[in-house]
mmCIF file with all atom_site columns, C-alpha atoms in Angstrom:
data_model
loop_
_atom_site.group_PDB
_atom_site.id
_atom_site.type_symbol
_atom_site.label_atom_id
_atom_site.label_alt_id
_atom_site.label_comp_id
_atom_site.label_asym_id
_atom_site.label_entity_id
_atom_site.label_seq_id
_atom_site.pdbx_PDB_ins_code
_atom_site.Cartn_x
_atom_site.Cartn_y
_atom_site.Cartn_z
_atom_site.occupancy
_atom_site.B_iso_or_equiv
_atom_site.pdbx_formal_charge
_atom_site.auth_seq_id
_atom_site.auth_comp_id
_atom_site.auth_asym_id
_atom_site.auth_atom_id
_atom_site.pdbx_PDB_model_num
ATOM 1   C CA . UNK A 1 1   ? 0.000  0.000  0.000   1.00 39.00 ? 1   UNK A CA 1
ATOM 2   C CA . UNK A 1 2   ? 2.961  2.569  1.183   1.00 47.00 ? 2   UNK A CA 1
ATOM 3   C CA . UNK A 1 3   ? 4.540  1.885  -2.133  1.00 46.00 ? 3   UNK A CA 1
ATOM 4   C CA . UNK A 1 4   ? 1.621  2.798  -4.542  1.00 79.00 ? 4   UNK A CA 1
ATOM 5   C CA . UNK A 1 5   ? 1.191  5.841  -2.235  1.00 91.00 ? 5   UNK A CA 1
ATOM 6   C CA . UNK A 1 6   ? 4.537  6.785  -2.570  1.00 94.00 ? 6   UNK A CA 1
ATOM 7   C CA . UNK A 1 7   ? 4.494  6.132  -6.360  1.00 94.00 ? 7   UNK A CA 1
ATOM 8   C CA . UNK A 1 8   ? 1.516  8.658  -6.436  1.00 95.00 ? 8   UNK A CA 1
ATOM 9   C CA . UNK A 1 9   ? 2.571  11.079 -4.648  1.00 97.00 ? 9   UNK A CA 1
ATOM 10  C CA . UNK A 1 10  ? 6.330  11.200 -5.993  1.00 97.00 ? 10  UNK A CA 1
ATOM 11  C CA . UNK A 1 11  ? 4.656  11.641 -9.377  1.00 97.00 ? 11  UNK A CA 1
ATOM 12  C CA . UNK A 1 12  ? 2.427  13.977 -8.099  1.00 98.00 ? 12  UNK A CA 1
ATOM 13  C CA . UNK A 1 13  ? 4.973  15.963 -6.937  1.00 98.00 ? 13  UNK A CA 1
ATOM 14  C CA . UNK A 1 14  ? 7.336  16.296 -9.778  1.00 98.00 ? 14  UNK A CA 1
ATOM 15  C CA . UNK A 1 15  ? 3.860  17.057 -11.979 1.00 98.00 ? 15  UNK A CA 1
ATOM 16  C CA . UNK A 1 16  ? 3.757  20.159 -10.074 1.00 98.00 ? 16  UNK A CA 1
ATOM 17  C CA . UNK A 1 17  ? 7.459  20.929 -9.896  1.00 98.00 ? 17  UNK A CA 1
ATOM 18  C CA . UNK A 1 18  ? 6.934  20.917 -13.624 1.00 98.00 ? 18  UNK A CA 1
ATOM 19  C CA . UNK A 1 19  ? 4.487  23.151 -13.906 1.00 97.00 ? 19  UNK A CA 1
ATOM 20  C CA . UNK A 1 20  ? 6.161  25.637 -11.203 1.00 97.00 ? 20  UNK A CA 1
ATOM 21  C CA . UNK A 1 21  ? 9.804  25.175 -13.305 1.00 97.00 ? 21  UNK A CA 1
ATOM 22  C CA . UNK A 1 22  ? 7.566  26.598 -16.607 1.00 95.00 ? 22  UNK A CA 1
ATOM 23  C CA . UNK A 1 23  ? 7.031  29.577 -14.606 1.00 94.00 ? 23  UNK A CA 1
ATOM 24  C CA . UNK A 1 24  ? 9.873  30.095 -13.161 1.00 95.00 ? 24  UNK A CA 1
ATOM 25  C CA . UNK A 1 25  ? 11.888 29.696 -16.606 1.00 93.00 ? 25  UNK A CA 1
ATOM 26  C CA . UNK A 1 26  ? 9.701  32.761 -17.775 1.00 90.00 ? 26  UNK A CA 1
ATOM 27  C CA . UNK A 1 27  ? 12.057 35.117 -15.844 1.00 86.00 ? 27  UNK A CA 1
ATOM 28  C CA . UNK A 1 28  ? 15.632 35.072 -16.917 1.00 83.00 ? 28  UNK A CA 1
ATOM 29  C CA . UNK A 1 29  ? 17.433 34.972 -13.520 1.00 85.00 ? 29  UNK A CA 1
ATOM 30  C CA . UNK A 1 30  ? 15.646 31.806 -12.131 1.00 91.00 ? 30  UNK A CA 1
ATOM 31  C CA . UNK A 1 31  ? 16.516 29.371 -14.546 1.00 92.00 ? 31  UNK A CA 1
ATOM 32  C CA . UNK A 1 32  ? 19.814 27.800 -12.914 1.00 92.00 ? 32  UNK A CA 1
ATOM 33  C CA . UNK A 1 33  ? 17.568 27.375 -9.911  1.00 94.00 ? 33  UNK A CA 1
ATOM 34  C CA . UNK A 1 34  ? 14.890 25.909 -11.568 1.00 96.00 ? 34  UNK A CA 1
ATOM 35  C CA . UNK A 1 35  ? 16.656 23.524 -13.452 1.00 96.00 ? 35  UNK A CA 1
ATOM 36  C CA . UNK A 1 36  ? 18.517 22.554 -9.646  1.00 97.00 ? 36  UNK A CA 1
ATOM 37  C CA . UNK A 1 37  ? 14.761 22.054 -8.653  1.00 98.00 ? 37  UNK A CA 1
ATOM 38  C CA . UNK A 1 38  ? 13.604 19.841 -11.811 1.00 98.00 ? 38  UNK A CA 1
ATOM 39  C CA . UNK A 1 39  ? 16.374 17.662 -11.396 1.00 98.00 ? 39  UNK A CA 1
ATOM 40  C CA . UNK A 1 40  ? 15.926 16.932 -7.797  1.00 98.00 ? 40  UNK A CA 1
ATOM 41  C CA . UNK A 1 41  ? 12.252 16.658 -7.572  1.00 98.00 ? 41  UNK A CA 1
ATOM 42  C CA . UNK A 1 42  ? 11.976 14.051 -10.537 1.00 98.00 ? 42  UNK A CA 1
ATOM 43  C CA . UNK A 1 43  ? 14.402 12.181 -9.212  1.00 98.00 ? 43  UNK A CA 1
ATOM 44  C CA . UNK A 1 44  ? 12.335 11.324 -6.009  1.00 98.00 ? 44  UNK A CA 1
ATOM 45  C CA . UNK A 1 45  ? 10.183 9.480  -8.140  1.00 97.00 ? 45  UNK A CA 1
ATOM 46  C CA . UNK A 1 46  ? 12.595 8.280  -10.792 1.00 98.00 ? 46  UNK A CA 1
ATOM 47  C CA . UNK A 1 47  ? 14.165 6.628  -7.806  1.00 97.00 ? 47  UNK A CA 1
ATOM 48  C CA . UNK A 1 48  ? 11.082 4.957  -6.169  1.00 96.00 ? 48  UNK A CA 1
ATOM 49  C CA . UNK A 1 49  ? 10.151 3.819  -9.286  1.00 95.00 ? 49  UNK A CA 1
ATOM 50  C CA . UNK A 1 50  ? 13.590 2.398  -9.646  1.00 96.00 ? 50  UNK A CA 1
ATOM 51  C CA . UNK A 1 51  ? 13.576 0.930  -6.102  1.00 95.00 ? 51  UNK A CA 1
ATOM 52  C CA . UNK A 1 52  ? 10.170 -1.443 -7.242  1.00 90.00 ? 52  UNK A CA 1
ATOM 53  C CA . UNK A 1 53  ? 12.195 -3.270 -9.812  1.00 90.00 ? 53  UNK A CA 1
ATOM 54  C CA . UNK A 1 54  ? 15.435 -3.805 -7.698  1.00 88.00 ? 54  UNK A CA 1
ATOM 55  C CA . UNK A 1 55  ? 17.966 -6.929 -7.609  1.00 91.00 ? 55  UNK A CA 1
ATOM 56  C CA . UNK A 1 56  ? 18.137 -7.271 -4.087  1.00 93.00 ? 56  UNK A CA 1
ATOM 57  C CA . UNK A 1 57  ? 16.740 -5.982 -0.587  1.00 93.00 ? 57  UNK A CA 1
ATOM 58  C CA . UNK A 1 58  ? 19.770 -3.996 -0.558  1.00 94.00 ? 58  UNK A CA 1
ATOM 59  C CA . UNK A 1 59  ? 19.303 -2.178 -3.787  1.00 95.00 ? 59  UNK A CA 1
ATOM 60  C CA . UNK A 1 60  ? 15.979 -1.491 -2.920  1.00 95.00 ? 60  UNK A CA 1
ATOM 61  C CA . UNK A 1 61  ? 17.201 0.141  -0.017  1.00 96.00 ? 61  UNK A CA 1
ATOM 62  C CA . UNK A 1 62  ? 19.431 2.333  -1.646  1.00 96.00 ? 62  UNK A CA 1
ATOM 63  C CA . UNK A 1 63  ? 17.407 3.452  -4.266  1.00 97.00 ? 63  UNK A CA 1
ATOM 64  C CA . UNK A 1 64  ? 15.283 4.752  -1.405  1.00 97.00 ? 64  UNK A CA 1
ATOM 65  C CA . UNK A 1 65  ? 17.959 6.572  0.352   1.00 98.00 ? 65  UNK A CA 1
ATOM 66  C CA . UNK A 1 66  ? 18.935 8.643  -2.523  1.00 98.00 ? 66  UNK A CA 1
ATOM 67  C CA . UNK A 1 67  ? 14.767 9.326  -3.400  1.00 98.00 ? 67  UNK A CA 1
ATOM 68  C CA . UNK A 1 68  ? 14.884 10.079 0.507   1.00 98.00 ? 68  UNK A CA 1
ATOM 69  C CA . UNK A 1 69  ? 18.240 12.341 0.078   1.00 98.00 ? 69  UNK A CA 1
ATOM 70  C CA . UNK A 1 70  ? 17.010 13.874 -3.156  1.00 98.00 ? 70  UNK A CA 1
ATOM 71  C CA . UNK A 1 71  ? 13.646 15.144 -1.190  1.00 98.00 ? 71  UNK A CA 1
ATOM 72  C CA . UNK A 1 72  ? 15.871 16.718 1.627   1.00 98.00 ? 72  UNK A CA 1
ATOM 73  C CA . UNK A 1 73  ? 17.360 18.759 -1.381  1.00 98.00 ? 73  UNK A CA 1
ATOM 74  C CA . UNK A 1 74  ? 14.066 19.310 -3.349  1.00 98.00 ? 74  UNK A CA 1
ATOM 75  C CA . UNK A 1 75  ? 12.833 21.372 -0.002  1.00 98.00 ? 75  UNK A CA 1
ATOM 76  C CA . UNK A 1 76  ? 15.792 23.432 0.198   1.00 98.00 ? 76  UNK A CA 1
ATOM 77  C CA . UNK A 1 77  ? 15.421 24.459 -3.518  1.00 98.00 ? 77  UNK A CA 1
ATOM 78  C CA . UNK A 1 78  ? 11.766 25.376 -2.575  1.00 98.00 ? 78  UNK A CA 1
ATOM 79  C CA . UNK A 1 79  ? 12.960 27.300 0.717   1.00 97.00 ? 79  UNK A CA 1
ATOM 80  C CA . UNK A 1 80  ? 15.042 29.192 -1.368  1.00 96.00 ? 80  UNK A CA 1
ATOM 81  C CA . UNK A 1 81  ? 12.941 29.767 -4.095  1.00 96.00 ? 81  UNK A CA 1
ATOM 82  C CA . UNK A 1 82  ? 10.474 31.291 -1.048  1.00 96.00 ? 82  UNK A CA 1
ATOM 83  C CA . UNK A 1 83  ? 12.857 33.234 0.710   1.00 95.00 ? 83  UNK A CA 1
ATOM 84  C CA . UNK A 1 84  ? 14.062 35.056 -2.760  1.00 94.00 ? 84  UNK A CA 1
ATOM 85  C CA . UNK A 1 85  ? 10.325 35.792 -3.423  1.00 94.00 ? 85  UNK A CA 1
ATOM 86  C CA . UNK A 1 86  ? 10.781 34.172 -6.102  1.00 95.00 ? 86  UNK A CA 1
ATOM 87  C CA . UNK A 1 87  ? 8.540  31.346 -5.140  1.00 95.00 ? 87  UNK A CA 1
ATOM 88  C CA . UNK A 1 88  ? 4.779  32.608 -3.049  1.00 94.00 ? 88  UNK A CA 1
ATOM 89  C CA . UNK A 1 89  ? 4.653  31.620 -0.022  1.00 94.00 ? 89  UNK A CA 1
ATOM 90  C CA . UNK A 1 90  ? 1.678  29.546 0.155   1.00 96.00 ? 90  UNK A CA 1
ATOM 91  C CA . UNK A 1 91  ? 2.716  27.980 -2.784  1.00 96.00 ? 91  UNK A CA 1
ATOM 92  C CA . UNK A 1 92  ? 6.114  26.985 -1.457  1.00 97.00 ? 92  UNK A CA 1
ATOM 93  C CA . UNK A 1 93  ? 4.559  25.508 1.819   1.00 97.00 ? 93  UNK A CA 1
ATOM 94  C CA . UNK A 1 94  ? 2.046  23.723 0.012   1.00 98.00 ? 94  UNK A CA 1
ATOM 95  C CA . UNK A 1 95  ? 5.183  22.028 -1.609  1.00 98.00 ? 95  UNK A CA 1
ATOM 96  C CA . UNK A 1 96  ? 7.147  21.819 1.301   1.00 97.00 ? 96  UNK A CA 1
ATOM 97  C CA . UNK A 1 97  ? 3.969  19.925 3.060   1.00 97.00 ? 97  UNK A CA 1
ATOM 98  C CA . UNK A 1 98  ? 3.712  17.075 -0.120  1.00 98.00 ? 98  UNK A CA 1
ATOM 99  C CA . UNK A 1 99  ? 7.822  16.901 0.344   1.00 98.00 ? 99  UNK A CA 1
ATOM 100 C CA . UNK A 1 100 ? 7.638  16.406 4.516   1.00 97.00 ? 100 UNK A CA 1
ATOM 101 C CA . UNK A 1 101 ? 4.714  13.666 3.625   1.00 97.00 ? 101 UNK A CA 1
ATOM 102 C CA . UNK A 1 102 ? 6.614  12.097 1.093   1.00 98.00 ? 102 UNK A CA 1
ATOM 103 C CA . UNK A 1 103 ? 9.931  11.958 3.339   1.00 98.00 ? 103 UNK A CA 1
ATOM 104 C CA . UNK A 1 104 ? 7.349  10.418 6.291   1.00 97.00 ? 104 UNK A CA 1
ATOM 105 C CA . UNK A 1 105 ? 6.840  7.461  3.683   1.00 96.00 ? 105 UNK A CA 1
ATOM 106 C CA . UNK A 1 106 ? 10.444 6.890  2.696   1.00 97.00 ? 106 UNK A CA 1
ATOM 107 C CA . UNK A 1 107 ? 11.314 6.885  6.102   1.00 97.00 ? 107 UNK A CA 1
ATOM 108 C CA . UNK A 1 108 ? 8.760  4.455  7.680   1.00 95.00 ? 108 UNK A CA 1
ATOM 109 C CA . UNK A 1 109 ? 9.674  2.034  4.261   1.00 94.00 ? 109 UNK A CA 1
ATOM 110 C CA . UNK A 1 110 ? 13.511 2.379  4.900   1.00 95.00 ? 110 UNK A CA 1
ATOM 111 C CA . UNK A 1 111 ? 12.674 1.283  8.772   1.00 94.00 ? 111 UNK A CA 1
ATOM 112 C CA . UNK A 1 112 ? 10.822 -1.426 7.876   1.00 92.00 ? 112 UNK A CA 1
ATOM 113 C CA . UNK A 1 113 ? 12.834 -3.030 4.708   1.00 89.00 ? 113 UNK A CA 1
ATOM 114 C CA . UNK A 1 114 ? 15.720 -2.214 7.012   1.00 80.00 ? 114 UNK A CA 1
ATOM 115 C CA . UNK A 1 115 ? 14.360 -4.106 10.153  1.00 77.00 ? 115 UNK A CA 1
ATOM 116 C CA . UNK A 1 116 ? 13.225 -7.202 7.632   1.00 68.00 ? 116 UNK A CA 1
ATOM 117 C CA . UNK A 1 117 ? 16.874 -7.651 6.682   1.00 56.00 ? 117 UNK A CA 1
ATOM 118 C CA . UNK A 1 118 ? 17.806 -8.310 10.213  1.00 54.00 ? 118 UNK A CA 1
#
């Protein structure tokens, strides 16, 4: 269940990273930072996706930790995009909020695949 709810809402998430990079690449000066945020948002989901169809417990794992690692940097990209004013507020929380869930889930699946290897 976790998984397909992860699934959803990692693709969820970089759906609407999308969307916010197209506006953000309207404006000159926020493209390097957009791109930074692109890349590490789709790769959340790019590496659950990965994770599924793993060789071993231990790739599985792995593949987690970097979607896990990869969320870490997707907020900061969004707290700086917010603190700039580059990024509304309630936009950037609303973000923030779908990142915090999504880290919940990694977390909780990393316990548990963790604590089934010993």
């Amino acid at each position: 269940m976790e998984r397909n709810t992860l699934k959803d809402k990692t693709f969820q998430l970089s759906v609407s990273i999308i969307y916010l990079y197209r506006q953000l690449c309207n404006n000159r000066g926020n493209e390097v930072l957009a791109c930074q945020l692109l890349r590490s948002a789709t790769s959340i989901g790019a590496n659950v996706r990965e994770a599924v169809y793993g060789v071993s417990r231990a790739d599985f794992i792995a593949k987690l930790q970097i979607a896990l690692k990869e969320t870490a940097e997707t907020e900061y990209w969004i707290e700086l995009l917010q603190e700039t004013g580059t990024v509304k507020s309630e936009q950037g929380e609303k973000l923030k909020r779908d990142c915090v869930e999504i880290k919940r889930i990694l977390i909780a699946t990393l316990k548990s695949s963790k604590f089934k290897t010993q």
